[in-house]
Tab-separated table of C-alpha atoms in Angstrom:
chain	number	residue	atom	x	y	z
A	1	MET	CA	155.706	146.387	63.988
A	2	ARG	CA	156.580	149.033	61.434
A	3	LYS	CA	153.710	151.301	60.418
A	4	ARG	CA	153.107	151.166	56.689
A	5	GLY	CA	153.252	154.444	54.811
A	6	LYS	CA	150.377	155.737	52.740
A	7	ALA	CA	149.941	154.484	49.196
A	8	LEU	CA	151.543	156.573	46.476
A	9	TRP	CA	148.177	157.641	45.057
A	10	VAL	CA	147.175	159.020	48.479
A	11	ARG	CA	150.424	160.948	48.879
A	12	THR	CA	150.305	162.443	45.392
A	13	GLY	CA	146.547	163.050	45.165
A	14	ALA	CA	146.241	160.849	42.069
A	15	PRO	CA	143.196	158.590	41.656
A	16	ALA	CA	143.563	155.060	42.977
A	17	PRO	CA	144.105	152.439	40.254
A	18	TRP	CA	140.957	150.574	41.302
A	19	ALA	CA	138.897	153.763	40.911
A	20	LEU	CA	140.249	154.390	37.402
A	21	ALA	CA	139.527	150.774	36.453
A	22	PHE	CA	136.015	151.103	37.884
A	23	LEU	CA	135.404	154.285	35.879
A	24	ALA	CA	136.687	152.747	32.650
A	25	ALA	CA	134.565	149.633	33.175
A	26	SER	CA	131.477	151.710	33.938
A	27	ILE	CA	131.870	153.827	30.787
A	28	ALA	CA	132.482	150.707	28.691
A	29	ALA	CA	129.410	149.015	30.158
A	30	TYR	CA	127.291	152.096	29.523
A	31	LEU	CA	128.440	152.320	25.906
A	32	ALA	CA	127.659	148.615	25.463
A	33	VAL	CA	124.148	149.092	26.877
A	34	ARG	CA	123.714	152.128	24.690
A	35	GLY	CA	124.752	150.152	21.621
A	36	LEU	CA	122.140	147.496	22.411
A	37	THR	CA	119.257	149.841	23.281
A	38	LYS	CA	119.944	152.537	20.660
A	39	PRO	CA	118.327	155.462	22.525
A	40	SER	CA	116.482	158.010	20.426
A	41	MET	CA	118.112	161.139	21.933
A	42	VAL	CA	114.785	162.786	21.197
A	43	ASP	CA	115.589	166.059	22.961
A	44	LEU	CA	118.765	166.410	20.911
A	45	VAL	CA	116.573	166.013	17.827
A	46	VAL	CA	114.373	168.855	19.080
A	47	TYR	CA	117.382	171.072	19.852
A	48	ARG	CA	118.712	170.488	16.343
A	49	ALA	CA	115.307	171.270	14.844
A	50	GLU	CA	115.204	174.528	16.822
A	51	GLY	CA	118.646	175.437	15.506
A	52	GLN	CA	117.535	174.613	11.960
A	53	ALA	CA	114.477	176.846	12.372
A	54	VAL	CA	116.799	179.709	13.348
A	55	VAL	CA	119.071	179.042	10.368
A	56	ASP	CA	116.103	178.845	7.963
A	57	GLY	CA	114.311	181.854	9.421
A	58	ARG	CA	111.187	179.808	10.241
A	59	ASP	CA	108.815	180.184	13.182
A	60	LEU	CA	110.793	178.876	16.131
A	61	TYR	CA	107.740	178.086	18.250
A	62	GLY	CA	105.626	176.551	15.526
A	63	PRO	CA	105.664	172.922	14.328
A	64	LEU	CA	109.232	171.693	13.890
A	65	GLY	CA	108.628	168.245	12.392
A	66	THR	CA	110.002	166.537	15.517
A	67	PRO	CA	109.058	163.131	16.968
A	68	HIS	CA	105.688	163.215	18.787
A	69	GLY	CA	105.243	166.803	17.602
A	70	LEU	CA	107.504	168.112	20.371
A	71	LEU	CA	107.797	171.908	20.378
A	72	ALA	CA	110.514	174.396	21.311
A	73	THR	CA	110.325	175.308	25.004
A	74	TYR	CA	113.584	177.226	25.598
A	75	PRO	CA	114.262	180.966	25.070
A	76	PRO	CA	115.384	182.221	21.635
A	77	PHE	CA	118.960	182.618	22.906
A	78	ALA	CA	119.151	178.856	23.474
A	79	ALA	CA	117.861	178.173	19.967
A	80	MET	CA	120.581	180.434	18.575
A	81	LEU	CA	123.174	178.316	20.368
A	82	PHE	CA	121.489	175.183	19.031
A	83	ALA	CA	122.102	176.433	15.489
A	84	GLY	CA	125.612	175.039	15.874
A	85	LEU	CA	124.104	171.552	16.150
A	86	THR	CA	123.025	171.723	12.495
A	87	VAL	CA	126.607	171.746	11.203
A	88	PRO	CA	127.882	168.170	11.824
A	89	PRO	CA	126.166	165.098	10.366
A	90	TYR	CA	123.564	163.741	12.785
A	91	GLU	CA	125.416	160.514	13.643
A	92	ALA	CA	128.604	162.441	14.375
A	93	LEU	CA	126.558	164.834	16.488
A	94	ARG	CA	125.129	161.961	18.549
A	95	ILE	CA	128.615	160.628	19.280
A	96	GLY	CA	129.895	164.086	20.144
A	97	VAL	CA	127.000	164.838	22.483
A	98	ILE	CA	127.323	161.621	24.467
A	99	ALA	CA	131.093	162.185	24.793
A	100	ALA	CA	130.415	165.759	25.919
A	101	ASN	CA	127.821	164.609	28.446
A	102	ILE	CA	130.197	162.060	29.961
A	103	ALA	CA	132.872	164.762	30.216
A	104	LEU	CA	130.317	167.147	31.767
A	105	LEU	CA	129.362	164.495	34.325
A	106	LEU	CA	133.023	164.178	35.307
A	107	LEU	CA	133.243	167.968	35.635
A	108	VAL	CA	130.049	168.080	37.708
A	109	VAL	CA	131.441	165.438	40.081
A	110	VAL	CA	134.710	167.397	40.412
A	111	LEU	CA	132.805	170.598	41.223
A	112	SER	CA	130.467	168.718	43.582
A	113	ALA	CA	133.392	167.170	45.462
A	114	ARG	CA	134.947	170.598	45.846
A	115	LEU	CA	131.642	172.062	47.067
A	116	ALA	CA	131.233	169.222	49.584
A	117	GLY	CA	134.726	169.888	50.944
A	118	ILE	CA	136.176	166.454	50.202
A	119	ALA	CA	139.909	166.429	50.998
A	120	VAL	CA	142.123	167.240	48.027
A	121	ARG	CA	144.375	164.213	48.551
A	122	ARG	CA	141.405	161.867	48.342
A	123	ARG	CA	139.354	163.862	45.875
A	124	ALA	CA	140.619	162.306	42.623
A	125	THR	CA	139.766	158.803	43.815
A	126	VAL	CA	136.336	159.900	45.030
A	127	VAL	CA	135.683	161.694	41.737
A	128	ALA	CA	136.584	158.662	39.620
A	129	ALA	CA	134.486	156.274	41.715
A	130	ALA	CA	131.543	158.660	41.999
A	131	THR	CA	131.505	159.335	38.254
A	132	ALA	CA	131.452	155.597	37.590
A	133	LEU	CA	128.437	155.251	39.871
A	134	CYS	CA	126.596	158.379	38.754
A	135	ILE	CA	126.467	157.225	35.133
A	136	TRP	CA	123.800	154.791	36.349
A	137	ALA	CA	121.728	157.281	38.346
A	138	GLU	CA	118.360	157.566	36.608
A	139	PRO	CA	118.436	161.367	36.110
A	140	VAL	CA	121.926	161.141	34.572
A	141	PHE	CA	121.134	158.012	32.550
A	142	THR	CA	117.985	159.653	31.177
A	143	THR	CA	119.885	162.861	30.412
A	144	PHE	CA	122.282	160.751	28.321
A	145	ARG	CA	119.370	158.889	26.754
A	146	TYR	CA	117.552	162.036	25.645
A	147	GLY	CA	120.629	164.135	24.807
A	148	GLN	CA	119.577	166.755	27.353
A	149	VAL	CA	121.392	169.923	28.490
A	150	ASN	CA	120.896	169.349	32.232
A	151	LEU	CA	124.536	168.574	33.020
A	152	LEU	CA	125.726	171.665	31.146
A	153	LEU	CA	123.435	173.892	33.219
A	154	LEU	CA	124.439	172.137	36.436
A	155	ALA	CA	128.135	172.584	35.620
A	156	LEU	CA	127.653	176.299	34.915
A	157	ILE	CA	125.857	176.832	38.230
A	158	LEU	CA	128.283	174.802	40.352
A	159	TRP	CA	131.295	176.474	38.740
A	160	ASP	CA	129.842	179.946	39.258
A	161	PHE	CA	128.999	179.401	42.914
A	162	GLY	CA	132.383	177.778	43.515
A	163	ARG	CA	134.331	180.834	42.408
A	164	PRO	CA	135.968	183.033	45.066
A	165	ALA	CA	133.747	185.628	46.698
A	166	GLY	CA	134.209	189.077	45.221
A	167	THR	CA	135.229	187.872	41.765
A	168	ARG	CA	134.015	190.562	39.400
A	169	THR	CA	132.301	188.241	36.911
A	170	LYS	CA	130.815	185.895	39.508
A	171	GLY	CA	127.160	185.451	38.598
A	172	VAL	CA	127.639	185.734	34.839
A	173	ALA	CA	127.635	181.970	34.269
A	174	LEU	CA	124.388	181.723	36.249
A	175	GLY	CA	122.893	184.428	34.033
A	176	ILE	CA	123.909	182.500	30.910
A	177	ALA	CA	122.298	179.358	32.342
A	178	MET	CA	119.118	181.380	32.850
A	179	GLY	CA	119.325	182.541	29.242
A	180	ILE	CA	119.422	178.931	28.071
A	181	LYS	CA	116.654	177.774	30.401
A	182	VAL	CA	114.738	180.153	32.649
A	183	THR	CA	114.393	177.875	35.693
A	184	PRO	CA	117.864	178.615	37.198
A	185	GLY	CA	116.396	182.031	38.022
A	186	ILE	CA	115.552	180.718	41.505
A	187	PHE	CA	119.255	180.996	42.340
A	188	VAL	CA	119.032	184.769	41.885
A	189	VAL	CA	116.364	184.792	44.610
A	190	TYR	CA	118.740	182.714	46.751
A	191	LEU	CA	121.568	185.197	46.164
A	192	LEU	CA	119.329	188.108	47.127
A	193	LEU	CA	118.077	186.381	50.274
A	194	THR	CA	121.667	185.641	51.303
A	195	ARG	CA	122.617	189.297	50.648
A	196	ARG	CA	124.992	188.652	47.787
A	197	PHE	CA	123.688	191.557	45.765
A	198	ARG	CA	126.696	191.966	43.493
A	199	GLU	CA	126.517	188.373	42.247
A	200	ALA	CA	122.746	188.650	41.807
A	201	ALA	CA	123.156	191.821	39.764
A	202	ALA	CA	125.793	190.175	37.557
A	203	ALA	CA	123.479	187.208	36.953
A	204	VAL	CA	120.539	189.459	36.061
A	205	ALA	CA	122.726	191.560	33.755
A	206	ALA	CA	124.040	188.491	31.930
A	207	PHE	CA	120.509	187.111	31.627
A	208	ALA	CA	119.263	190.449	30.281
A	209	ALA	CA	122.044	190.372	27.707
A	210	THR	CA	120.894	186.934	26.472
A	211	VAL	CA	117.317	188.242	26.216
A	212	ALA	CA	118.536	191.286	24.284
A	213	VAL	CA	120.568	189.143	21.877
A	214	GLY	CA	117.547	186.933	21.264
A	215	ALA	CA	115.256	189.940	20.769
A	216	LEU	CA	117.604	191.571	18.262
A	217	ALA	CA	118.137	188.400	16.250
A	218	LEU	CA	114.648	186.887	16.569
A	219	PRO	CA	112.204	189.663	17.525
A	220	GLY	CA	109.013	187.772	16.621
A	221	SER	CA	110.036	184.591	18.381
A	222	SER	CA	111.163	186.576	21.429
A	223	ARG	CA	107.773	188.258	21.765
A	224	ALA	CA	106.028	184.903	21.373
A	225	PHE	CA	108.187	183.207	24.011
A	226	TRP	CA	108.321	185.865	26.720
A	227	PHE	CA	104.698	187.021	26.464
A	228	THR	CA	102.868	183.813	25.537
A	229	HIS	CA	104.725	180.501	25.718
A	230	LEU	CA	106.674	181.046	28.932
A	231	SER	CA	103.519	180.876	31.067
A	232	ASP	CA	102.120	177.753	29.351
A	233	PRO	CA	103.359	174.599	31.132
A	234	GLN	CA	101.182	172.396	28.919
A	235	ARG	CA	103.513	173.269	26.059
A	236	VAL	CA	106.296	171.438	27.899
A	237	GLY	CA	104.240	168.292	28.476
A	238	ARG	CA	101.465	166.683	30.473
A	239	LEU	CA	101.361	167.935	34.039
A	240	GLU	CA	100.092	164.541	35.201
A	241	ASN	CA	102.942	162.634	33.575
A	242	ALA	CA	104.440	160.317	36.184
A	243	ALA	CA	107.867	161.532	35.071
A	244	ASN	CA	106.909	164.988	36.368
A	245	GLN	CA	108.525	164.959	39.803
A	246	SER	CA	107.226	168.295	41.072
A	247	VAL	CA	104.683	169.024	43.781
A	248	ARG	CA	102.270	170.411	41.206
A	249	GLY	CA	102.548	167.244	39.142
A	250	LEU	CA	101.809	165.168	42.233
A	251	VAL	CA	98.795	167.372	43.054
A	252	VAL	CA	97.380	166.794	39.566
A	253	ARG	CA	97.785	163.037	39.980
A	254	ILE	CA	96.206	163.112	43.456
A	255	THR	CA	93.188	165.195	42.385
A	256	HIS	CA	92.812	163.451	38.984
A	257	THR	CA	92.471	166.770	37.174
A	258	ARG	CA	94.807	169.222	35.468
A	259	GLU	CA	92.986	172.119	37.107
A	260	PRO	CA	92.771	171.307	40.831
A	261	ASP	CA	91.241	173.616	43.403
A	262	GLN	CA	93.302	176.772	43.892
A	263	LEU	CA	93.854	175.839	47.533
A	264	TRP	CA	96.245	173.141	46.369
A	265	TYR	CA	98.535	175.840	45.008
A	266	LEU	CA	98.958	177.107	48.546
A	267	LEU	CA	100.801	173.845	49.191
A	268	VAL	CA	103.184	174.596	46.319
A	269	ALA	CA	103.716	178.122	47.662
A	270	ALA	CA	104.316	176.811	51.181
A	271	VAL	CA	106.958	174.395	49.893
A	272	GLY	CA	108.640	177.247	48.027
A	273	VAL	CA	108.705	179.589	51.028
A	274	ALA	CA	109.826	176.890	53.459
A	275	GLY	CA	112.426	175.554	51.030
A	276	LEU	CA	114.004	178.958	50.406
A	277	ALA	CA	113.938	179.771	54.105
A	278	GLY	CA	115.720	176.493	54.809
A	279	ALA	CA	118.247	177.180	52.053
A	280	VAL	CA	119.051	180.582	53.560
A	281	LEU	CA	119.422	179.114	57.060
A	282	ALA	CA	121.636	176.359	55.657
A	283	TYR	CA	123.813	178.935	53.892
A	284	ARG	CA	124.244	181.034	57.024
A	285	ALA	CA	125.249	178.057	59.135
A	286	LEU	CA	126.973	175.765	56.644
A	287	GLY	CA	127.660	177.738	53.472
A	288	ASP	CA	126.712	176.942	49.894
A	289	ARG	CA	127.547	173.272	50.247
A	290	TRP	CA	124.126	172.851	51.930
A	291	GLY	CA	122.372	176.050	50.905
A	292	LEU	CA	122.872	175.678	47.159
A	293	PRO	CA	121.444	172.140	46.755
A	294	ALA	CA	118.588	173.059	49.124
A	295	CYS	CA	117.717	175.959	46.820
A	296	ALA	CA	117.977	173.676	43.769
A	297	VAL	CA	115.651	171.086	45.305
A	298	THR	CA	113.181	173.841	46.183
A	299	GLY	CA	113.190	174.965	42.562
A	300	LEU	CA	112.543	171.431	41.349
A	301	LEU	CA	109.679	170.915	43.786
A	302	VAL	CA	107.837	174.165	42.967
A	303	SER	CA	108.379	174.107	39.215
A	304	PRO	CA	105.219	173.265	37.228
A	305	ILE	CA	107.165	170.484	35.533
A	306	ALA	CA	110.345	168.855	36.827
A	307	TRP	CA	111.120	165.834	34.684
A	308	THR	CA	113.106	163.033	36.268
A	309	HIS	CA	116.191	164.033	34.279
A	310	HIS	CA	116.057	167.515	35.810
A	311	TRP	CA	116.989	165.904	39.132
A	312	VAL	CA	120.680	165.650	38.175
A	313	TRP	CA	121.190	167.616	41.399
A	314	CYS	CA	121.239	164.147	42.955
A	315	VAL	CA	124.950	164.115	42.013
A	316	PRO	CA	126.119	166.983	44.274
A	317	ILE	CA	123.652	165.848	46.947
A	318	ALA	CA	125.127	162.322	46.913
A	319	LEU	CA	128.670	163.715	47.315
A	320	LEU	CA	127.496	165.994	50.118
A	321	LEU	CA	125.814	163.171	52.017
A	322	TRP	CA	128.895	161.000	51.568
A	323	ALA	CA	131.057	163.761	53.043
A	324	GLU	CA	128.863	164.979	55.888
A	325	ALA	CA	125.873	162.698	56.520
A	326	ARG	CA	127.040	159.234	55.539
A	327	ARG	CA	124.469	157.501	57.753
A	328	LEU	CA	121.774	158.921	55.474
A	329	LEU	CA	123.560	158.192	52.211
A	330	ALA	CA	121.327	155.181	51.520
A	331	ALA	CA	118.393	157.544	50.946
A	332	VAL	CA	119.974	158.854	47.748
A	333	ALA	CA	119.860	155.323	46.319
A	334	VAL	CA	116.304	156.093	45.192
A	335	PHE	CA	117.860	157.784	42.154
A	336	TRP	CA	119.540	154.508	41.189
A	337	THR	CA	116.398	152.364	41.436
A	338	PHE	CA	114.523	153.728	38.386
A	339	ALA	CA	111.453	153.289	40.632
A	340	VAL	CA	109.763	156.319	39.064
A	341	TRP	CA	109.258	154.163	35.962
A	342	ALA	CA	107.424	151.428	37.903
A	343	VAL	CA	104.043	153.016	37.063
A	344	PRO	CA	102.484	153.670	33.639
A	345	HIS	CA	103.586	156.752	31.720
A	346	VAL	CA	100.571	156.887	29.409
A	347	PRO	CA	98.340	159.878	28.552
A	348	TYR	CA	95.155	160.060	30.662
A	349	VAL	CA	96.053	156.847	32.526
A	350	GLU	CA	98.050	158.920	35.023
A	351	LEU	CA	94.939	160.990	35.779
A	352	ASP	CA	93.265	157.824	37.008
A	353	PHE	CA	96.045	156.391	39.172
A	354	ALA	CA	95.138	154.263	42.160
A	355	PRO	CA	96.462	155.624	45.492
A	356	TRP	CA	99.365	153.161	45.512
A	357	GLN	CA	100.342	154.209	41.981
A	358	THR	CA	100.225	157.870	42.979
A	359	ALA	CA	102.506	157.090	45.916
A	360	LEU	CA	104.960	155.261	43.655
A	361	SER	CA	105.004	158.258	41.309
A	362	ALA	CA	106.342	160.552	44.040
A	363	TRP	CA	109.776	159.104	44.861
A	364	TYR	CA	111.878	162.155	44.005
A	365	ILE	CA	109.349	164.541	45.549
A	366	LEU	CA	109.497	162.682	48.853
A	367	PHE	CA	113.295	162.616	48.731
A	368	GLY	CA	113.353	166.347	48.012
A	369	LEU	CA	111.115	167.155	50.972
A	370	GLY	CA	113.258	164.935	53.190
A	371	PHE	CA	116.454	166.616	52.016
A	372	LEU	CA	115.040	170.067	52.775
A	373	ALA	CA	114.159	168.876	56.279
A	374	LEU	CA	117.679	167.482	56.694
A	375	ALA	CA	119.292	170.735	55.525
A	376	ALA	CA	117.195	172.723	58.002
A	377	ALA	CA	118.054	170.295	60.804
A	378	LYS	CA	121.777	170.464	59.998
A	379	ALA	CA	121.617	174.259	59.989
A	380	ARG	CA	119.841	174.287	63.334
A	381	SER	CA	122.386	171.905	64.835
A	382	ALA	CA	125.258	174.004	63.538
A	383	ALA	CA	123.736	177.055	65.234
A	384	TYR	CA	124.391	175.434	68.620
A	385	VAL	CA	128.093	174.891	67.900
A	386	PRO	CA	130.285	177.531	69.597
A	387	LYS	CA	130.956	180.350	67.177
A	388	ALA	CA	134.715	179.868	67.387
A	389	ARG	CA	134.283	176.393	65.928
A	390	THR	CA	131.843	177.414	63.169
A	391	ARG	CA	132.742	178.931	59.817
A	392	ALA	CA	129.878	179.619	57.424
A	393	ASP	CA	132.001	178.896	54.395
A	394	ALA	CA	134.562	176.538	55.950
A	395	ASP	CA	136.703	174.725	53.423
A	396	LEU	CA	136.607	171.263	54.915
A	397	GLY	CA	138.927	169.967	52.222
A	398	ASP	CA	141.731	172.312	53.291
A	399	GLU	CA	141.273	171.372	56.939
A	400	LEU	CA	141.522	167.675	56.143
A	401	ASP	CA	144.578	168.346	53.995
A	402	GLU	CA	146.241	170.044	56.942
A	403	LEU	CA	145.555	166.952	59.038
A	404	ASP	CA	147.072	164.802	56.299
A	405	GLU	CA	150.196	166.971	56.291
A	406	LEU	CA	150.471	166.695	60.079
A	407	ASP	CA	150.153	162.911	59.793
A	408	GLU	CA	152.940	162.845	57.230
A	409	ARG	CA	155.163	165.027	59.435
A	410	ASP	CA	154.551	162.694	62.379
A	411	GLU	CA	155.445	159.698	60.209
A	412	GLN	CA	158.605	161.434	59.001
A	413	SER	CA	159.563	162.357	62.571
A	414	GLU	CA	158.990	158.750	63.635
A	415	ARG	CA	161.196	157.498	60.785
A	416	ASP	CA	163.913	160.055	61.652
A	417	GLY	CA	163.748	158.991	65.318
A	418	ARG	CA	164.169	155.334	64.404
A	419	GLY	CA	167.127	156.269	62.236
A	420	ARG	CA	168.831	158.107	65.110
A	421	ARG	CA	168.212	155.240	67.517
A	422	ALA	CA	169.589	152.561	65.126
A	423	PRO	CA	172.928	151.029	66.235
A	424	GLN	CA	175.969	152.387	64.460
A	425	ALA	CA	177.953	150.048	62.227
A	426	VAL	CA	181.428	149.132	63.574
């Protein structure tokens, strides 16, 4: 029986028609849901108000007239960028931001697939299908709902780490991400621990430049942010909020107080040290495809506040598990369940949670701890593989492509052989 050749979309690297149809249907369904629910995009409102404060020369960190009295929590440099949001009419801005976020999600999936080493010939199909699915992941869905910047920061970080080693400006995009929101600074620690001093220096220099720009343009606001507001997590929101998926948030809910015994903070520190150690081990054995998300998860766990929409790192983690630990892929489904919203999100109520409610409010935290354990276990297993078969930064996609090319050569040789053996016409 004649062996069928590969489909055209496999041979050319184009996305499969079913994957494109799935993506189009998913976007259409999301837009329909959005039209019915009419999300507030409250964080976009705050960003615009921050930009307006910069344009008007008002106190950036004072009352902004936003819903629920929400305040500015990002550095002055970010607010300067947000000034551009004041130009278009608000309705046009909402449309533009959701279109940009969908495009950023697609870019994040592309960069995640590359980081995970998914074969180039199959990558377009995987990207289309994964994007269709990731629209409905709670962190992504909530990022869309609030008009958040999470996907922009994630794209900057993934792109920067995906650039070739030794590139002169590698690290600059990370520094810009830090200038927009300070929390990506944990990746500088990761770079230092993995002895990539040049990239760390570039990131710090770029970050310092954003601080300098903010200080020159908004000196009063810069002093207020860096010396007062930066160290005040209560300004960001309630620590006990069930949407706060950090270890510290869980500790507050367990102890029923915003100021638990200092010994509890040793737990947060232990998670940070163990998480970074695991990220470094994962990098040495498996490269950034495991080390980078392990560092990101560590940052989320030890942050005072890690809202559910900050966990957009579930996207690269899902692609990584699909590529290298498919038996455990089901675990990432927790991000598609919206289970973190199964308990009340009401002021003071969260401080009086029953034990079962506290447990239900810890889904992402438990996943994060499990992922760190998995990354450490994978790194340890890789250490036992003979060195000749281990490459710290192996490009699995290229290796699989080479196998594809060998398959195609074998098929061509088989076809040529059949042609030579065919009887000649008389």
